[in-house]
Short mmCIF file of C-alpha atoms in Angstrom, two decimals:
data_model
loop_
_atom_site.label_atom_id
_atom_site.label_comp_id
_atom_site.label_asym_id
_atom_site.label_seq_id
_atom_site.Cartn_x
_atom_site.Cartn_y
_atom_site.Cartn_z
CA MET A 1 -63.12 81.58 -48.01
CA SER A 2 -62.99 84.14 -50.83
CA LYS A 3 -65.64 84.37 -53.47
CA LYS A 4 -63.13 83.28 -56.12
CA ALA A 5 -62.15 80.16 -54.14
CA THR A 6 -65.80 79.27 -53.63
CA THR A 7 -66.43 79.57 -57.35
CA ILE A 8 -63.43 77.34 -58.18
CA ARG A 9 -64.56 74.73 -55.66
CA SER A 10 -68.09 74.78 -57.09
CA ARG A 11 -66.76 74.30 -60.61
CA ARG A 12 -64.64 71.35 -59.48
CA LYS A 13 -67.65 69.68 -57.85
CA ARG A 14 -69.69 70.19 -60.98
CA ALA A 15 -66.90 68.79 -63.15
CA LEU A 16 -66.57 65.74 -60.90
CA ALA A 17 -70.33 65.18 -61.02
CA ILE A 18 -70.29 65.41 -64.81
CA ALA A 19 -67.36 62.99 -65.00
CA ALA A 20 -69.07 60.54 -62.64
CA GLY A 21 -72.22 60.74 -64.70
CA ALA A 22 -70.25 60.11 -67.87
CA VAL A 23 -68.54 57.07 -66.32
CA ALA A 24 -71.90 55.73 -65.13
CA ALA A 25 -73.39 56.27 -68.58
CA VAL A 26 -70.48 54.39 -70.16
CA GLY A 27 -70.93 51.59 -67.63
CA VAL A 28 -74.63 51.31 -68.39
CA GLY A 29 -73.86 51.37 -72.10
CA VAL A 30 -71.30 48.59 -71.77
CA LEU A 31 -73.72 46.53 -69.65
CA ALA A 32 -76.50 47.04 -72.17
CA ALA A 33 -74.20 46.12 -75.04
CA GLY A 34 -72.94 42.97 -73.34
CA VAL A 35 -76.36 41.76 -72.17
CA GLY A 36 -77.99 42.73 -75.45
CA THR A 37 -75.42 40.84 -77.50
CA ILE A 38 -75.92 37.67 -75.45
CA ILE A 39 -79.72 37.82 -75.59
CA ALA A 40 -79.65 38.57 -79.31
CA GLY A 41 -77.36 35.57 -79.81
CA MET A 42 -79.73 33.31 -77.88
CA LEU A 43 -82.73 34.50 -79.88
CA ARG A 44 -80.83 34.09 -83.13
CA ASP A 45 -79.81 30.50 -82.33
CA ALA A 46 -83.32 29.67 -81.12
CA PHE A 47 -84.93 31.05 -84.28
CA ARG A 48 -82.48 29.24 -86.56
CA ALA A 49 -82.74 25.91 -84.73
CA GLN A 50 -84.43 22.89 -86.26
CA ARG A 51 -88.20 23.05 -85.94
CA ALA A 52 -90.15 20.38 -84.07
CA VAL A 53 -91.38 17.33 -85.96
CA ASP A 54 -95.14 17.49 -86.55
CA ASP A 55 -96.07 13.80 -86.49
CA GLY A 56 -99.43 14.11 -84.79
CA PRO A 57 -100.61 14.03 -81.18
CA ASP A 58 -99.15 11.99 -78.32
CA ASP A 59 -101.97 10.17 -76.53
CA LEU A 60 -99.88 9.96 -73.35
CA LEU A 61 -100.20 13.74 -72.99
CA GLY A 62 -103.97 13.59 -72.71
CA VAL A 63 -105.81 14.49 -69.52
CA PRO A 64 -106.16 11.25 -67.49
CA SER A 65 -109.55 9.64 -68.11
CA ASP A 66 -110.12 8.97 -64.42
CA PRO A 67 -110.10 12.25 -62.46
CA PRO A 68 -107.91 12.39 -59.35
CA ARG A 69 -108.92 12.63 -55.74
CA ARG A 70 -107.83 16.13 -54.76
CA MET A 71 -106.70 17.33 -51.37
CA THR A 72 -105.20 20.51 -50.01
CA VAL A 73 -102.07 20.43 -47.87
CA GLU A 74 -101.16 23.51 -45.86
CA THR A 75 -97.47 24.20 -45.47
CA THR A 76 -94.92 26.84 -44.41
CA GLY A 77 -96.16 30.41 -44.50
CA GLY A 78 -99.78 29.34 -44.79
CA ALA A 79 -99.54 28.31 -48.45
CA ARG A 80 -102.03 25.66 -49.56
CA LEU A 81 -100.75 23.05 -52.01
CA ASN A 82 -102.90 21.27 -54.57
CA VAL A 83 -102.31 17.50 -54.26
CA GLU A 84 -103.76 14.94 -56.67
CA TRP A 85 -104.06 11.16 -56.07
CA TYR A 86 -104.49 8.90 -59.11
CA GLY A 87 -105.04 5.16 -59.21
CA PRO A 88 -106.01 2.72 -56.46
CA ASP A 89 -105.60 3.51 -52.78
CA ASP A 90 -106.33 0.06 -51.41
CA THR A 91 -103.10 -1.70 -52.41
CA ASP A 92 -99.95 -2.57 -50.48
CA HIS A 93 -97.75 -0.91 -53.12
CA ASP A 94 -95.47 1.97 -52.28
CA VAL A 95 -96.90 5.32 -53.35
CA VAL A 96 -95.30 6.96 -56.38
CA VAL A 97 -94.90 10.66 -55.52
CA MET A 98 -94.02 12.83 -58.53
CA VAL A 99 -92.51 16.29 -58.09
CA HIS A 100 -92.48 18.59 -61.12
CA GLY A 101 -89.98 21.28 -62.02
CA TRP A 102 -89.75 25.05 -62.34
CA THR A 103 -92.59 26.70 -64.34
CA CYS A 104 -94.45 23.37 -64.74
CA ASN A 105 -97.42 21.83 -62.89
CA THR A 106 -99.01 18.42 -62.25
CA ALA A 107 -99.83 18.08 -65.96
CA TYR A 108 -96.11 17.60 -66.57
CA TRP A 109 -96.55 14.03 -65.32
CA TYR A 110 -99.55 13.10 -67.53
CA PRO A 111 -97.48 10.63 -69.60
CA GLN A 112 -96.51 8.77 -66.43
CA ILE A 113 -99.92 9.08 -64.74
CA ASN A 114 -101.64 7.70 -67.84
CA HIS A 115 -99.20 4.79 -67.87
CA LEU A 116 -99.18 3.91 -64.17
CA ALA A 117 -102.44 4.98 -62.56
CA GLY A 118 -104.43 1.98 -63.73
CA HIS A 119 -102.56 -0.27 -61.34
CA ARG A 120 -100.38 1.88 -59.05
CA PRO A 121 -101.12 4.69 -56.59
CA VAL A 122 -99.62 7.88 -58.06
CA VAL A 123 -99.54 11.27 -56.35
CA ALA A 124 -98.59 14.52 -58.06
CA TYR A 125 -98.74 17.97 -56.51
CA ASP A 126 -98.35 21.51 -57.75
CA GLN A 127 -95.20 23.06 -56.35
CA ARG A 128 -95.77 26.25 -54.36
CA GLY A 129 -96.85 29.06 -56.67
CA HIS A 130 -97.42 26.71 -59.62
CA GLY A 131 -100.66 25.34 -61.03
CA LYS A 132 -103.38 25.44 -58.38
CA SER A 133 -101.00 25.86 -55.41
CA GLU A 134 -100.57 29.15 -53.59
CA LEU A 135 -97.20 30.90 -53.43
CA GLY A 136 -97.73 32.03 -49.84
CA ARG A 137 -96.39 35.05 -48.00
CA VAL A 138 -92.84 33.82 -47.41
CA ARG A 139 -89.96 34.41 -49.81
CA PRO A 140 -89.22 31.15 -51.68
CA THR A 141 -86.11 29.22 -50.63
CA VAL A 142 -84.67 25.85 -51.61
CA ALA A 143 -85.16 24.62 -48.02
CA MET A 144 -88.87 25.42 -48.37
CA LEU A 145 -89.13 23.00 -51.30
CA GLY A 146 -88.10 20.14 -49.04
CA GLN A 147 -90.43 21.28 -46.28
CA ASP A 148 -93.36 21.32 -48.70
CA LEU A 149 -92.54 17.79 -49.87
CA ASN A 150 -92.39 16.63 -46.26
CA ARG A 151 -95.93 17.91 -45.64
CA VAL A 152 -97.15 16.14 -48.77
CA LEU A 153 -95.52 12.85 -47.73
CA ASP A 154 -97.14 13.15 -44.30
CA ALA A 155 -100.51 13.53 -46.00
CA VAL A 156 -100.36 10.86 -48.70
CA VAL A 157 -98.15 7.97 -47.56
CA PRO A 158 -100.04 5.62 -45.21
CA ALA A 159 -98.37 4.21 -42.12
CA GLY A 160 -96.29 1.16 -42.92
CA ARG A 161 -95.74 2.13 -46.54
CA ARG A 162 -93.04 4.12 -48.28
CA ALA A 163 -92.80 6.49 -51.21
CA ILE A 164 -91.04 6.14 -54.55
CA LEU A 165 -89.93 9.71 -55.23
CA VAL A 166 -89.69 10.86 -58.86
CA GLY A 167 -88.46 14.41 -59.42
CA HIS A 168 -87.83 16.51 -62.52
CA SER A 169 -85.53 19.55 -62.53
CA MET A 170 -86.55 21.67 -59.51
CA GLY A 171 -88.48 18.58 -58.41
CA GLY A 172 -85.21 16.66 -58.13
CA MET A 173 -83.77 19.55 -56.13
CA THR A 174 -86.87 19.34 -53.93
CA ILE A 175 -86.16 15.67 -53.17
CA MET A 176 -82.54 16.44 -52.29
CA SER A 177 -83.64 19.39 -50.15
CA TRP A 178 -86.03 17.09 -48.29
CA ALA A 179 -83.34 14.44 -47.81
CA ALA A 180 -80.90 17.04 -46.42
CA GLN A 181 -83.45 18.04 -43.78
CA ASN A 182 -84.62 14.49 -43.00
CA ALA A 183 -81.49 12.39 -43.49
CA ASP A 184 -82.33 9.99 -40.65
CA GLU A 185 -85.74 9.20 -42.18
CA VAL A 186 -84.82 8.64 -45.83
CA SER A 187 -84.60 4.84 -45.70
CA SER A 188 -87.70 4.40 -43.56
CA ARG A 189 -89.91 6.67 -45.67
CA VAL A 190 -88.55 6.15 -49.21
CA SER A 191 -87.84 2.93 -51.11
CA SER A 192 -86.40 4.37 -54.34
CA VAL A 193 -85.65 7.71 -56.03
CA VAL A 194 -85.52 8.85 -59.66
CA LEU A 195 -83.74 12.18 -60.28
CA THR A 196 -84.47 13.51 -63.77
CA SER A 197 -82.83 16.46 -65.55
CA THR A 198 -81.67 18.06 -62.33
CA ALA A 199 -78.64 19.29 -60.39
CA ALA A 200 -77.37 19.43 -56.83
CA THR A 201 -75.49 22.72 -57.06
CA ALA A 202 -74.48 25.65 -59.31
CA VAL A 203 -77.42 25.20 -61.68
CA LEU A 204 -77.39 28.80 -62.96
CA GLN A 205 -73.64 28.78 -63.37
CA ASN A 206 -73.45 25.71 -65.63
CA HIS A 207 -76.31 25.91 -68.13
CA LEU A 208 -75.69 25.80 -71.88
CA LEU A 209 -78.09 28.51 -73.04
CA ILE A 210 -75.37 31.01 -73.95
CA PRO A 211 -74.33 30.55 -77.61
CA VAL A 212 -70.70 29.76 -78.35
CA GLY A 213 -68.63 32.14 -80.44
CA LEU A 214 -69.92 35.41 -78.96
CA PRO A 215 -67.48 38.34 -78.62
CA ARG A 216 -65.11 38.02 -75.67
CA TYR A 217 -66.43 41.19 -74.03
CA THR A 218 -69.76 39.47 -73.33
CA LYS A 219 -68.24 36.91 -70.91
CA PRO A 220 -68.55 39.05 -67.74
CA PHE A 221 -72.26 39.58 -68.45
CA GLU A 222 -73.33 35.92 -68.71
CA ALA A 223 -74.29 35.74 -65.02
CA THR A 224 -76.39 38.92 -65.40
CA VAL A 225 -78.26 37.40 -68.33
CA GLY A 226 -78.92 34.24 -66.29
CA LYS A 227 -80.44 36.30 -63.49
CA LEU A 228 -82.52 38.37 -65.90
CA VAL A 229 -83.94 35.29 -67.62
CA THR A 230 -84.77 33.41 -64.43
CA SER A 231 -85.58 36.12 -61.90
CA THR A 232 -87.44 38.88 -63.74
CA PRO A 233 -91.21 38.78 -63.03
CA ILE A 234 -92.43 39.64 -66.51
CA PRO A 235 -95.24 37.75 -68.30
CA VAL A 236 -94.21 35.24 -70.95
CA PRO A 237 -96.92 35.38 -73.62
CA HIS A 238 -98.17 32.26 -75.36
CA ILE A 239 -98.25 32.82 -79.11
CA ASP A 240 -99.63 30.07 -81.34
CA GLY A 241 -97.02 28.94 -83.84
CA ALA A 242 -94.18 30.77 -82.07
CA THR A 243 -92.95 28.08 -79.69
CA TRP A 244 -89.40 28.01 -81.06
CA LEU A 245 -87.93 29.75 -77.98
CA SER A 246 -89.42 27.21 -75.56
CA HIS A 247 -88.18 24.46 -77.88
CA TYR A 248 -84.64 25.84 -77.87
CA ILE A 249 -84.50 26.30 -74.10
CA ALA A 250 -86.29 23.21 -72.84
CA LEU A 251 -86.35 20.42 -75.43
CA GLY A 252 -83.98 18.58 -77.73
CA SER A 253 -83.48 19.35 -81.40
CA GLN A 254 -85.55 16.33 -82.53
CA ALA A 255 -88.53 16.99 -80.26
CA ARG A 256 -92.05 16.38 -81.48
CA LYS A 257 -94.35 19.36 -82.06
CA ALA A 258 -96.95 17.86 -79.70
CA HIS A 259 -94.34 17.87 -76.93
CA VAL A 260 -93.10 21.39 -77.67
CA ASP A 261 -96.64 22.81 -77.70
CA PHE A 262 -97.49 21.03 -74.44
CA VAL A 263 -94.39 22.37 -72.69
CA ASP A 264 -94.88 25.90 -74.05
CA ASN A 265 -98.43 25.96 -72.68
CA MET A 266 -97.16 25.01 -69.22
CA ILE A 267 -94.28 27.50 -69.18
CA THR A 268 -96.40 30.44 -70.29
CA ALA A 269 -99.12 29.59 -67.76
CA CYS A 270 -96.73 29.91 -64.80
CA PRO A 271 -97.37 33.15 -62.83
CA PRO A 272 -94.50 35.62 -63.38
CA ARG A 273 -94.04 36.30 -59.65
CA SER A 274 -93.68 32.62 -58.90
CA ARG A 275 -91.34 32.00 -61.81
CA ALA A 276 -89.11 34.87 -60.69
CA GLY A 277 -89.19 33.92 -57.01
CA TRP A 278 -88.16 30.33 -57.60
CA GLY A 279 -85.66 31.33 -60.28
CA SER A 280 -83.98 33.57 -57.74
CA ALA A 281 -84.03 30.83 -55.09
CA MET A 282 -82.30 28.37 -57.41
CA GLY A 283 -79.50 30.86 -57.89
CA LYS A 284 -78.39 29.84 -54.39
CA LEU A 285 -78.82 26.11 -54.96
CA ASP A 286 -76.68 23.70 -52.97
CA VAL A 287 -78.38 20.45 -51.98
CA THR A 288 -75.27 18.27 -52.06
CA ALA A 289 -75.93 17.28 -48.43
CA GLY A 290 -79.28 15.89 -49.53
CA LEU A 291 -77.70 13.99 -52.40
CA ASP A 292 -75.31 12.41 -49.93
CA ALA A 293 -78.26 11.47 -47.70
CA LEU A 294 -79.98 9.46 -50.44
CA ARG A 295 -78.85 6.01 -49.29
CA VAL A 296 -81.64 4.20 -51.18
CA PRO A 297 -81.51 2.96 -54.80
CA THR A 298 -81.40 6.13 -56.88
CA THR A 299 -81.64 6.43 -60.66
CA VAL A 300 -80.25 9.51 -62.41
CA VAL A 301 -81.69 10.44 -65.83
CA VAL A 302 -80.52 13.12 -68.26
CA GLY A 303 -80.79 13.92 -71.96
CA THR A 304 -77.70 14.54 -74.07
CA GLU A 305 -79.22 17.83 -75.32
CA ASP A 306 -80.29 19.20 -71.93
CA ARG A 307 -79.27 22.88 -71.98
CA LEU A 308 -80.65 23.73 -68.52
CA THR A 309 -79.09 20.91 -66.47
CA PRO A 310 -76.45 19.43 -68.79
CA PRO A 311 -75.16 15.85 -68.42
CA ALA A 312 -72.18 17.04 -66.36
CA HIS A 313 -74.59 17.57 -63.44
CA ALA A 314 -75.97 14.04 -63.76
CA GLU A 315 -72.48 12.55 -63.93
CA GLN A 316 -71.40 14.42 -60.80
CA MET A 317 -74.49 13.28 -58.90
CA ALA A 318 -74.04 9.71 -60.10
CA GLU A 319 -70.46 9.67 -58.86
CA VAL A 320 -71.54 10.72 -55.34
CA LEU A 321 -74.27 8.07 -55.33
CA ARG A 322 -71.89 5.45 -56.67
CA ARG A 323 -69.41 6.11 -53.88
CA ASN A 324 -72.23 5.74 -51.35
CA GLY A 325 -73.48 2.49 -52.89
CA ALA A 326 -76.83 4.11 -53.75
CA LEU A 327 -76.61 4.49 -57.53
CA ARG A 328 -79.12 2.20 -59.19
CA ASP A 329 -78.34 3.47 -62.68
CA LEU A 330 -77.23 6.50 -64.68
CA VAL A 331 -79.46 6.74 -67.76
CA ILE A 332 -78.37 9.09 -70.54
CA MET A 333 -80.99 9.55 -73.26
CA GLU A 334 -79.70 10.43 -76.72
CA ASN A 335 -81.18 13.41 -78.59
CA VAL A 336 -83.33 14.39 -75.59
CA GLY A 337 -83.49 17.80 -73.93
CA HIS A 338 -84.51 18.97 -70.47
CA MET A 339 -88.06 17.59 -70.59
CA ALA A 340 -86.90 13.98 -70.69
CA SER A 341 -90.01 12.31 -69.26
CA ILE A 342 -92.15 14.01 -71.92
CA GLU A 343 -89.78 13.86 -74.90
CA ALA A 344 -88.93 10.20 -74.29
CA ASP A 345 -92.12 9.29 -72.43
CA VAL A 346 -92.29 5.67 -73.62
CA ARG A 347 -88.66 4.96 -72.68
CA TYR A 348 -89.08 6.81 -69.41
CA ASN A 349 -92.17 4.81 -68.53
CA GLU A 350 -90.30 1.58 -69.22
CA LEU A 351 -87.60 2.78 -66.83
CA LEU A 352 -90.21 3.47 -64.15
CA ASP A 353 -91.65 -0.01 -64.69
CA GLU A 354 -88.22 -1.46 -63.93
CA VAL A 355 -87.86 0.65 -60.78
CA LEU A 356 -91.33 -0.28 -59.56
CA ALA A 357 -90.75 -3.98 -60.25
CA GLU A 358 -87.58 -3.90 -58.15
CA THR A 359 -89.26 -2.16 -55.23
CA ALA A 360 -92.18 -4.59 -55.34
CA ARG A 361 -90.03 -7.58 -54.42
CA PRO A 362 -87.96 -7.96 -51.25
CA GLU A 363 -84.23 -7.51 -51.61
CA PRO A 364 -81.94 -10.39 -50.63
CA ALA A 365 -80.11 -9.87 -47.35
CA GLY A 366 -76.88 -7.96 -47.87
CA SER A 367 -77.83 -6.71 -51.36
CA THR A 368 -76.59 -3.32 -52.57
CA ALA A 369 -77.75 -0.84 -55.17
CA ARG A 370 -76.73 -1.47 -58.76
CA SER A 371 -73.92 0.77 -60.00
#
């Protein structure tokens, strides 16, 4: 090849490299513009939203006066889970097992523990990587949630008794994951289920965090924003007096300040690696087989202002349960966000009282779940 031809070829390669770099730069710029516009819109709406009502403390959020009996349960990958037993252990009652959601911990259930533990056995445990539980060495998966719950049930439910499973958000997904892997044992090990602010599938595809009215060019970047928010292991600082973002994301517009502050403290305390790992795992959520396996009375609860798992999820789950004869009730709470059992703790506790009263008495032969 002549020297001239070599020079021409070299120039062409350099031109192509420059063009490719320019295209890549444009692509990055478009991505940054789209993602930035969405995030800016979310922050704008959060900052402008109605502030929480400061009407004093909520006594139900206090640390339970009687400390729990603690135990450690080892599960998949060598992770050790913190399990807490409240209330009596010498009764014939079914054991209430409460499973918290993403970025929370056992304190999430204080309003229910304070209400129930004086007369019912109540167990709460920190999900893997949350609270006092270890994350372990294995990459988090939705199946692992159900496996962890199975180990806890083995440890806390005595022979001859059953559990009443109460799950919030990722905790509801945990229950459905467990049911999918133990379908033949659901009726023998569980007497009733309460699924709160949760979903069986497509949770990251159907949230309502993205503001309406954004420019059309941002639409292709909504999924990217969802992944960034849920799966990026960066610390979330707790700043006194600046809880408006947690309020916007997790609670309803009329939430009390005591509830917003309590939730913000939990969210910011969650380790970034755990938050990101479980956020990524939920991106692949599909526990519809577990929902179908719940052939025991199941109550579905959702708030009308739930941005993370909107009412459409609850309605879809309720329809599956209704077809299977397992829907006890679909409870839709007005003006309540994602943290339903905190925001509406008194109403939620009354609902639990109804569920517990029904499981305490034998069902007539041939009875079916209420729909």
